[in-house]
Amino acid sequence: DAAWSEVSTADATARDALSEMRTWVRALSPVRDRDATGAAAFEAIAESFRGTGLEVVVEADGEDLPLSQDASLLLYRCVQEGLTNALRHGRAQSVHITLTADDQQLALTIVSDLDQEARERLPPGEISPGFGLRGLADRAAALGGTVGAQHRQGRVELAVRLDRRLAVESSDAAA
């Protein structure tokens, strides 16, 4: 009886580990549609993360802008990093992604909740950037922008701001 109990425990542990591995493979290896940009690209990556059980909402406020290749890739990588960090570090249940633009800037905001352990572990305020966020911040700086993250009231907000003139292809460049 003791041996079968151990086998049952090992079986349950292996199934849990396999399930978690499938979740991470799905989340870390999303398929990228090279033709999708802006909210459509975010929706595609969000779908791959939804398969992990994460609730992801994507909203775009306004027109679908013709982003430069650099800006499009940067924003895509920011969404990927934000979703990955939400799962890995915050054990989030939900993430809200918003893309807005005005005459001056393009703004991407990714807000995710934190589980109780992450809330206790992460002090409120500005989050020190790790390797991923530092790389994104460097790319954003080249586009006249910034990347920053902060913990506020049990949520993490990753904010990306880009100079619209540098992020959107001009009509001359598109022609």
PDB file of N, CA and C in Angstrom, residues 59-131:
ATOM      1  N   GLU A  59      -6.908  46.298 -25.911  1.00  0.00           N
ATOM      2  CA  GLU A  59      -7.687  47.432 -26.392  1.00  0.00           C
ATOM      3  C   GLU A  59      -6.775  48.394 -27.136  1.00  0.00           C
ATOM      4  N   ALA A  60      -7.275  48.893 -28.247  1.00  0.00           N
ATOM      5  CA  ALA A  60      -6.569  49.943 -28.979  1.00  0.00           C
ATOM      6  C   ALA A  60      -7.503  51.131 -29.081  1.00  0.00           C
ATOM      7  N   ASP A  61      -7.008  52.276 -28.673  1.00  0.00           N
ATOM      8  CA  ASP A  61      -7.806  53.492 -28.688  1.00  0.00           C
ATOM      9  C   ASP A  61      -7.413  54.309 -29.917  1.00  0.00           C
ATOM     10  N   GLY A  62      -8.303  54.390 -30.874  1.00  0.00           N
ATOM     11  CA  GLY A  62      -8.027  55.215 -32.040  1.00  0.00           C
ATOM     12  C   GLY A  62      -7.651  54.406 -33.267  1.00  0.00           C
ATOM     13  N   GLU A  63      -7.025  55.103 -34.205  1.00  0.00           N
ATOM     14  CA  GLU A  63      -6.695  54.522 -35.497  1.00  0.00           C
ATOM     15  C   GLU A  63      -5.553  53.511 -35.405  1.00  0.00           C
ATOM     16  N   ASP A  64      -5.506  52.603 -36.367  1.00  0.00           N
ATOM     17  CA  ASP A  64      -4.413  51.649 -36.471  1.00  0.00           C
ATOM     18  C   ASP A  64      -3.300  52.324 -37.255  1.00  0.00           C
ATOM     19  N   LEU A  65      -2.267  52.754 -36.553  1.00  0.00           N
ATOM     20  CA  LEU A  65      -1.204  53.543 -37.168  1.00  0.00           C
ATOM     21  C   LEU A  65      -0.209  52.666 -37.924  1.00  0.00           C
ATOM     22  N   PRO A  66       0.344  53.192 -39.019  1.00  0.00           N
ATOM     23  CA  PRO A  66       1.383  52.457 -39.748  1.00  0.00           C
ATOM     24  C   PRO A  66       2.725  52.598 -39.024  1.00  0.00           C
ATOM     25  N   LEU A  67       2.998  51.702 -38.089  1.00  0.00           N
ATOM     26  CA  LEU A  67       4.209  51.791 -37.278  1.00  0.00           C
ATOM     27  C   LEU A  67       5.442  51.420 -38.087  1.00  0.00           C
ATOM     28  N   SER A  68       6.560  52.030 -37.715  1.00  0.00           N
ATOM     29  CA  SER A  68       7.822  51.627 -38.315  1.00  0.00           C
ATOM     30  C   SER A  68       8.111  50.190 -37.871  1.00  0.00           C
ATOM     31  N   GLN A  69       8.975  49.519 -38.592  1.00  0.00           N
ATOM     32  CA  GLN A  69       9.320  48.140 -38.232  1.00  0.00           C
ATOM     33  C   GLN A  69       9.929  48.085 -36.837  1.00  0.00           C
ATOM     34  N   ASP A  70      10.792  49.058 -36.505  1.00  0.00           N
ATOM     35  CA  ASP A  70      11.420  49.078 -35.181  1.00  0.00           C
ATOM     36  C   ASP A  70      10.396  49.275 -34.072  1.00  0.00           C
ATOM     37  N   ALA A  71       9.465  50.196 -34.283  1.00  0.00           N
ATOM     38  CA  ALA A  71       8.441  50.457 -33.271  1.00  0.00           C
ATOM     39  C   ALA A  71       7.508  49.259 -33.115  1.00  0.00           C
ATOM     40  N   SER A  72       7.120  48.672 -34.227  1.00  0.00           N
ATOM     41  CA  SER A  72       6.233  47.515 -34.186  1.00  0.00           C
ATOM     42  C   SER A  72       6.874  46.355 -33.423  1.00  0.00           C
ATOM     43  N   LEU A  73       8.145  46.086 -33.725  1.00  0.00           N
ATOM     44  CA  LEU A  73       8.848  44.995 -33.040  1.00  0.00           C
ATOM     45  C   LEU A  73       9.025  45.306 -31.558  1.00  0.00           C
ATOM     46  N   LEU A  74       9.366  46.540 -31.236  1.00  0.00           N
ATOM     47  CA  LEU A  74       9.537  46.925 -29.836  1.00  0.00           C
ATOM     48  C   LEU A  74       8.243  46.727 -29.049  1.00  0.00           C
ATOM     49  N   LEU A  75       7.131  47.214 -29.576  1.00  0.00           N
ATOM     50  CA  LEU A  75       5.865  47.073 -28.865  1.00  0.00           C
ATOM     51  C   LEU A  75       5.465  45.615 -28.720  1.00  0.00           C
ATOM     52  N   TYR A  76       5.703  44.817 -29.761  1.00  0.00           N
ATOM     53  CA  TYR A  76       5.421  43.389 -29.698  1.00  0.00           C
ATOM     54  C   TYR A  76       6.248  42.741 -28.581  1.00  0.00           C
ATOM     55  N   ARG A  77       7.541  43.061 -28.546  1.00  0.00           N
ATOM     56  CA  ARG A  77       8.421  42.490 -27.508  1.00  0.00           C
ATOM     57  C   ARG A  77       8.008  42.959 -26.113  1.00  0.00           C
ATOM     58  N   CYS A  78       7.528  44.188 -25.998  1.00  0.00           N
ATOM     59  CA  CYS A  78       7.056  44.680 -24.699  1.00  0.00           C
ATOM     60  C   CYS A  78       5.834  43.895 -24.235  1.00  0.00           C
ATOM     61  N   VAL A  79       4.919  43.613 -25.154  1.00  0.00           N
ATOM     62  CA  VAL A  79       3.743  42.817 -24.793  1.00  0.00           C
ATOM     63  C   VAL A  79       4.189  41.409 -24.378  1.00  0.00           C
ATOM     64  N   GLN A  80       5.095  40.826 -25.136  1.00  0.00           N
ATOM     65  CA  GLN A  80       5.603  39.495 -24.800  1.00  0.00           C
ATOM     66  C   GLN A  80       6.269  39.501 -23.423  1.00  0.00           C
ATOM     67  N   GLU A  81       7.111  40.491 -23.162  1.00  0.00           N
ATOM     68  CA  GLU A  81       7.799  40.599 -21.874  1.00  0.00           C
ATOM     69  C   GLU A  81       6.801  40.827 -20.743  1.00  0.00           C
ATOM     70  N   GLY A  82       5.831  41.713 -20.974  1.00  0.00           N
ATOM     71  CA  GLY A  82       4.834  41.992 -19.948  1.00  0.00           C
ATOM     72  C   GLY A  82       4.011  40.766 -19.588  1.00  0.00           C
ATOM     73  N   LEU A  83       3.594  40.019 -20.597  1.00  0.00           N
ATOM     74  CA  LEU A  83       2.803  38.811 -20.336  1.00  0.00           C
ATOM     75  C   LEU A  83       3.645  37.727 -19.669  1.00  0.00           C
ATOM     76  N   THR A  84       4.878  37.572 -20.131  1.00  0.00           N
ATOM     77  CA  THR A  84       5.766  36.571 -19.533  1.00  0.00           C
ATOM     78  C   THR A  84       6.036  36.902 -18.068  1.00  0.00           C
ATOM     79  N   ASN A  85       6.344  38.173 -17.785  1.00  0.00           N
ATOM     80  CA  ASN A  85       6.602  38.573 -16.400  1.00  0.00           C
ATOM     81  C   ASN A  85       5.357  38.444 -15.526  1.00  0.00           C
ATOM     82  N   ALA A  86       4.193  38.730 -16.103  1.00  0.00           N
ATOM     83  CA  ALA A  86       2.948  38.590 -15.341  1.00  0.00           C
ATOM     84  C   ALA A  86       2.764  37.151 -14.876  1.00  0.00           C
ATOM     85  N   LEU A  87       3.052  36.202 -15.759  1.00  0.00           N
ATOM     86  CA  LEU A  87       2.941  34.795 -15.386  1.00  0.00           C
ATOM     87  C   LEU A  87       4.066  34.356 -14.458  1.00  0.00           C
ATOM     88  N   ARG A  88       5.281  34.654 -14.858  1.00  0.00           N
ATOM     89  CA  ARG A  88       6.455  34.132 -14.153  1.00  0.00           C
ATOM     90  C   ARG A  88       6.619  34.744 -12.770  1.00  0.00           C
ATOM     91  N   HIS A  89       6.576  36.062 -12.694  1.00  0.00           N
ATOM     92  CA  HIS A  89       6.890  36.727 -11.428  1.00  0.00           C
ATOM     93  C   HIS A  89       5.658  37.093 -10.603  1.00  0.00           C
ATOM     94  N   GLY A  90       4.541  37.371 -11.270  1.00  0.00           N
ATOM     95  CA  GLY A  90       3.364  37.818 -10.531  1.00  0.00           C
ATOM     96  C   GLY A  90       2.290  36.774 -10.374  1.00  0.00           C
ATOM     97  N   ARG A  91       2.445  35.664 -11.112  1.00  0.00           N
ATOM     98  CA  ARG A  91       1.414  34.622 -11.121  1.00  0.00           C
ATOM     99  C   ARG A  91       0.033  35.253 -11.324  1.00  0.00           C
ATOM    100  N   ALA A  92      -0.014  36.131 -12.315  1.00  0.00           N
ATOM    101  CA  ALA A  92      -1.223  36.908 -12.594  1.00  0.00           C
ATOM    102  C   ALA A  92      -2.365  36.032 -13.073  1.00  0.00           C
ATOM    103  N   GLN A  93      -3.560  36.508 -12.831  1.00  0.00           N
ATOM    104  CA  GLN A  93      -4.772  35.891 -13.342  1.00  0.00           C
ATOM    105  C   GLN A  93      -5.311  36.671 -14.533  1.00  0.00           C
ATOM    106  N   SER A  94      -5.017  37.993 -14.550  1.00  0.00           N
ATOM    107  CA  SER A  94      -5.534  38.824 -15.635  1.00  0.00           C
ATOM    108  C   SER A  94      -4.529  39.911 -16.010  1.00  0.00           C
ATOM    109  N   VAL A  95      -4.573  40.265 -17.298  1.00  0.00           N
ATOM    110  CA  VAL A  95      -3.708  41.310 -17.838  1.00  0.00           C
ATOM    111  C   VAL A  95      -4.551  42.159 -18.783  1.00  0.00           C
ATOM    112  N   HIS A  96      -4.352  43.470 -18.707  1.00  0.00           N
ATOM    113  CA  HIS A  96      -5.066  44.406 -19.574  1.00  0.00           C
ATOM    114  C   HIS A  96      -4.015  45.181 -20.375  1.00  0.00           C
ATOM    115  N   ILE A  97      -4.090  45.086 -21.707  1.00  0.00           N
ATOM    116  CA  ILE A  97      -3.139  45.744 -22.605  1.00  0.00           C
ATOM    117  C   ILE A  97      -3.880  46.854 -23.336  1.00  0.00           C
ATOM    118  N   THR A  98      -3.321  48.068 -23.283  1.00  0.00           N
ATOM    119  CA  THR A  98      -3.955  49.210 -23.939  1.00  0.00           C
ATOM    120  C   THR A  98      -2.924  49.943 -24.792  1.00  0.00           C
ATOM    121  N   LEU A  99      -3.295  50.223 -26.043  1.00  0.00           N
ATOM    122  CA  LEU A  99      -2.465  51.000 -26.953  1.00  0.00           C
ATOM    123  C   LEU A  99      -3.221  52.270 -27.297  1.00  0.00           C
ATOM    124  N   THR A 100      -2.611  53.419 -27.027  1.00  0.00           N
ATOM    125  CA  THR A 100      -3.229  54.705 -27.334  1.00  0.00           C
ATOM    126  C   THR A 100      -2.229  55.585 -28.074  1.00  0.00           C
ATOM    127  N   ALA A 101      -2.747  56.567 -28.773  1.00  0.00           N
ATOM    128  CA  ALA A 101      -1.894  57.516 -29.477  1.00  0.00           C
ATOM    129  C   ALA A 101      -2.543  58.890 -29.459  1.00  0.00           C
ATOM    130  N   ASP A 102      -1.690  59.906 -29.362  1.00  0.00           N
ATOM    131  CA  ASP A 102      -2.159  61.272 -29.552  1.00  0.00           C
ATOM    132  C   ASP A 102      -1.201  61.935 -30.532  1.00  0.00           C
ATOM    133  N   ASP A 103      -1.259  63.233 -30.651  1.00  0.00           N
ATOM    134  CA  ASP A 103      -0.411  63.927 -31.624  1.00  0.00           C
ATOM    135  C   ASP A 103       1.073  63.848 -31.281  1.00  0.00           C
ATOM    136  N   GLN A 104       1.389  63.614 -30.018  1.00  0.00           N
ATOM    137  CA  GLN A 104       2.779  63.629 -29.565  1.00  0.00           C
ATOM    138  C   GLN A 104       3.398  62.254 -29.353  1.00  0.00           C
ATOM    139  N   GLN A 105       2.609  61.321 -28.835  1.00  0.00           N
ATOM    140  CA  GLN A 105       3.204  60.045 -28.448  1.00  0.00           C
ATOM    141  C   GLN A 105       2.298  58.856 -28.687  1.00  0.00           C
ATOM    142  N   LEU A 106       2.947  57.722 -28.663  1.00  0.00           N
ATOM    143  CA  LEU A 106       2.287  56.419 -28.722  1.00  0.00           C
ATOM    144  C   LEU A 106       2.491  55.809 -27.339  1.00  0.00           C
ATOM    145  N   ALA A 107       1.446  55.282 -26.722  1.00  0.00           N
ATOM    146  CA  ALA A 107       1.564  54.737 -25.372  1.00  0.00           C
ATOM    147  C   ALA A 107       1.016  53.319 -25.326  1.00  0.00           C
ATOM    148  N   LEU A 108       1.811  52.428 -24.770  1.00  0.00           N
ATOM    149  CA  LEU A 108       1.406  51.053 -24.530  1.00  0.00           C
ATOM    150  C   LEU A 108       1.445  50.838 -23.026  1.00  0.00           C
ATOM    151  N   THR A 109       0.327  50.365 -22.476  1.00  0.00           N
ATOM    152  CA  THR A 109       0.259  50.094 -21.040  1.00  0.00           C
ATOM    153  C   THR A 109      -0.196  48.661 -20.841  1.00  0.00           C
ATOM    154  N   ILE A 110       0.539  47.945 -20.000  1.00  0.00           N
ATOM    155  CA  ILE A 110       0.209  46.557 -19.686  1.00  0.00           C
ATOM    156  C   ILE A 110       0.052  46.480 -18.167  1.00  0.00           C
ATOM    157  N   VAL A 111      -1.165  46.218 -17.717  1.00  0.00           N
ATOM    158  CA  VAL A 111      -1.456  46.160 -16.284  1.00  0.00           C
ATOM    159  C   VAL A 111      -1.836  44.729 -15.933  1.00  0.00           C
ATOM    160  N   SER A 112      -1.125  44.167 -14.951  1.00  0.00           N
ATOM    161  CA  SER A 112      -1.411  42.797 -14.522  1.00  0.00           C
ATOM    162  C   SER A 112      -1.580  42.750 -13.012  1.00  0.00           C
ATOM    163  N   ASP A 113      -2.434  41.831 -12.572  1.00  0.00           N
ATOM    164  CA  ASP A 113      -2.599  41.659 -11.143  1.00  0.00           C
ATOM    165  C   ASP A 113      -1.455  40.800 -10.604  1.00  0.00           C
ATOM    166  N   LEU A 114      -1.346  40.738  -9.296  1.00  0.00           N
ATOM    167  CA  LEU A 114      -0.323  39.939  -8.627  1.00  0.00           C
ATOM    168  C   LEU A 114      -0.997  38.985  -7.655  1.00  0.00           C
ATOM    169  N   ASP A 115      -0.449  37.784  -7.522  1.00  0.00           N
ATOM    170  CA  ASP A 115      -0.982  36.911  -6.478  1.00  0.00           C
ATOM    171  C   ASP A 115      -0.480  37.414  -5.124  1.00  0.00           C
ATOM    172  N   GLN A 116      -0.999  36.848  -4.051  1.00  0.00           N
ATOM    173  CA  GLN A 116      -0.686  37.333  -2.697  1.00  0.00           C
ATOM    174  C   GLN A 116       0.811  37.285  -2.407  1.00  0.00           C
ATOM    175  N   GLU A 117       1.467  36.205  -2.781  1.00  0.00           N
ATOM    176  CA  GLU A 117       2.906  36.083  -2.518  1.00  0.00           C
ATOM    177  C   GLU A 117       3.692  37.170  -3.251  1.00  0.00           C
ATOM    178  N   ALA A 118       3.345  37.426  -4.508  1.00  0.00           N
ATOM    179  CA  ALA A 118       4.042  38.452  -5.286  1.00  0.00           C
ATOM    180  C   ALA A 118       3.783  39.846  -4.701  1.00  0.00           C
ATOM    181  N   ARG A 119       2.579  40.098  -4.220  1.00  0.00           N
ATOM    182  CA  ARG A 119       2.262  41.394  -3.599  1.00  0.00           C
ATOM    183  C   ARG A 119       3.134  41.641  -2.378  1.00  0.00           C
ATOM    184  N   GLU A 120       3.333  40.584  -1.611  1.00  0.00           N
ATOM    185  CA  GLU A 120       4.138  40.716  -0.392  1.00  0.00           C
ATOM    186  C   GLU A 120       5.623  40.835  -0.713  1.00  0.00           C
ATOM    187  N   ARG A 121       6.067  40.163  -1.747  1.00  0.00           N
ATOM    188  CA  ARG A 121       7.485  40.135  -2.112  1.00  0.00           C
ATOM    189  C   ARG A 121       7.939  41.410  -2.814  1.00  0.00           C
ATOM    190  N   LEU A 122       7.070  42.004  -3.596  1.00  0.00           N
ATOM    191  CA  LEU A 122       7.427  43.157  -4.419  1.00  0.00           C
ATOM    192  C   LEU A 122       7.056  44.455  -3.718  1.00  0.00           C
ATOM    193  N   PRO A 123       8.049  45.283  -3.376  1.00  0.00           N
ATOM    194  CA  PRO A 123       7.717  46.540  -2.702  1.00  0.00           C
ATOM    195  C   PRO A 123       6.983  47.493  -3.649  1.00  0.00           C
ATOM    196  N   PRO A 124       6.113  48.337  -3.109  1.00  0.00           N
ATOM    197  CA  PRO A 124       5.405  49.306  -3.942  1.00  0.00           C
ATOM    198  C   PRO A 124       6.389  50.298  -4.572  1.00  0.00           C
ATOM    199  N   GLY A 125       5.998  50.839  -5.705  1.00  0.00           N
ATOM    200  CA  GLY A 125       6.813  51.846  -6.367  1.00  0.00           C
ATOM    201  C   GLY A 125       7.478  51.328  -7.623  1.00  0.00           C
ATOM    202  N   GLU A 126       8.474  52.078  -8.081  1.00  0.00           N
ATOM    203  CA  GLU A 126       9.201  51.752  -9.306  1.00  0.00           C
ATOM    204  C   GLU A 126       9.891  50.400  -9.165  1.00  0.00           C
ATOM    205  N   ILE A 127       9.804  49.586 -10.215  1.00  0.00           N
ATOM    206  CA  ILE A 127      10.428  48.262 -10.220  1.00  0.00           C
ATOM    207  C   ILE A 127      11.783  48.365 -10.904  1.00  0.00           C
ATOM    208  N   SER A 128      12.816  47.861 -10.241  1.00  0.00           N
ATOM    209  CA  SER A 128      14.152  47.855 -10.838  1.00  0.00           C
ATOM    210  C   SER A 128      14.142  46.966 -12.064  1.00  0.00           C
ATOM    211  N   PRO A 129      14.592  47.501 -13.198  1.00  0.00           N
ATOM    212  CA  PRO A 129      14.545  46.702 -14.428  1.00  0.00           C
ATOM    213  C   PRO A 129      15.558  45.569 -14.419  1.00  0.00           C
ATOM    214  N   GLY A 130      15.106  44.419 -14.892  1.00  0.00           N
ATOM    215  CA  GLY A 130      15.996  43.292 -15.103  1.00  0.00           C
ATOM    216  C   GLY A 130      16.524  43.351 -16.528  1.00  0.00           C
ATOM    217  N   PHE A 131      17.124  42.273 -16.962  1.00  0.00           N
ATOM    218  CA  PHE A 131      17.730  42.205 -18.289  1.00  0.00           C
ATOM    219  C   PHE A 131      16.721  42.531 -19.388  1.00  0.00           C
TER     220      PHE A 131
END
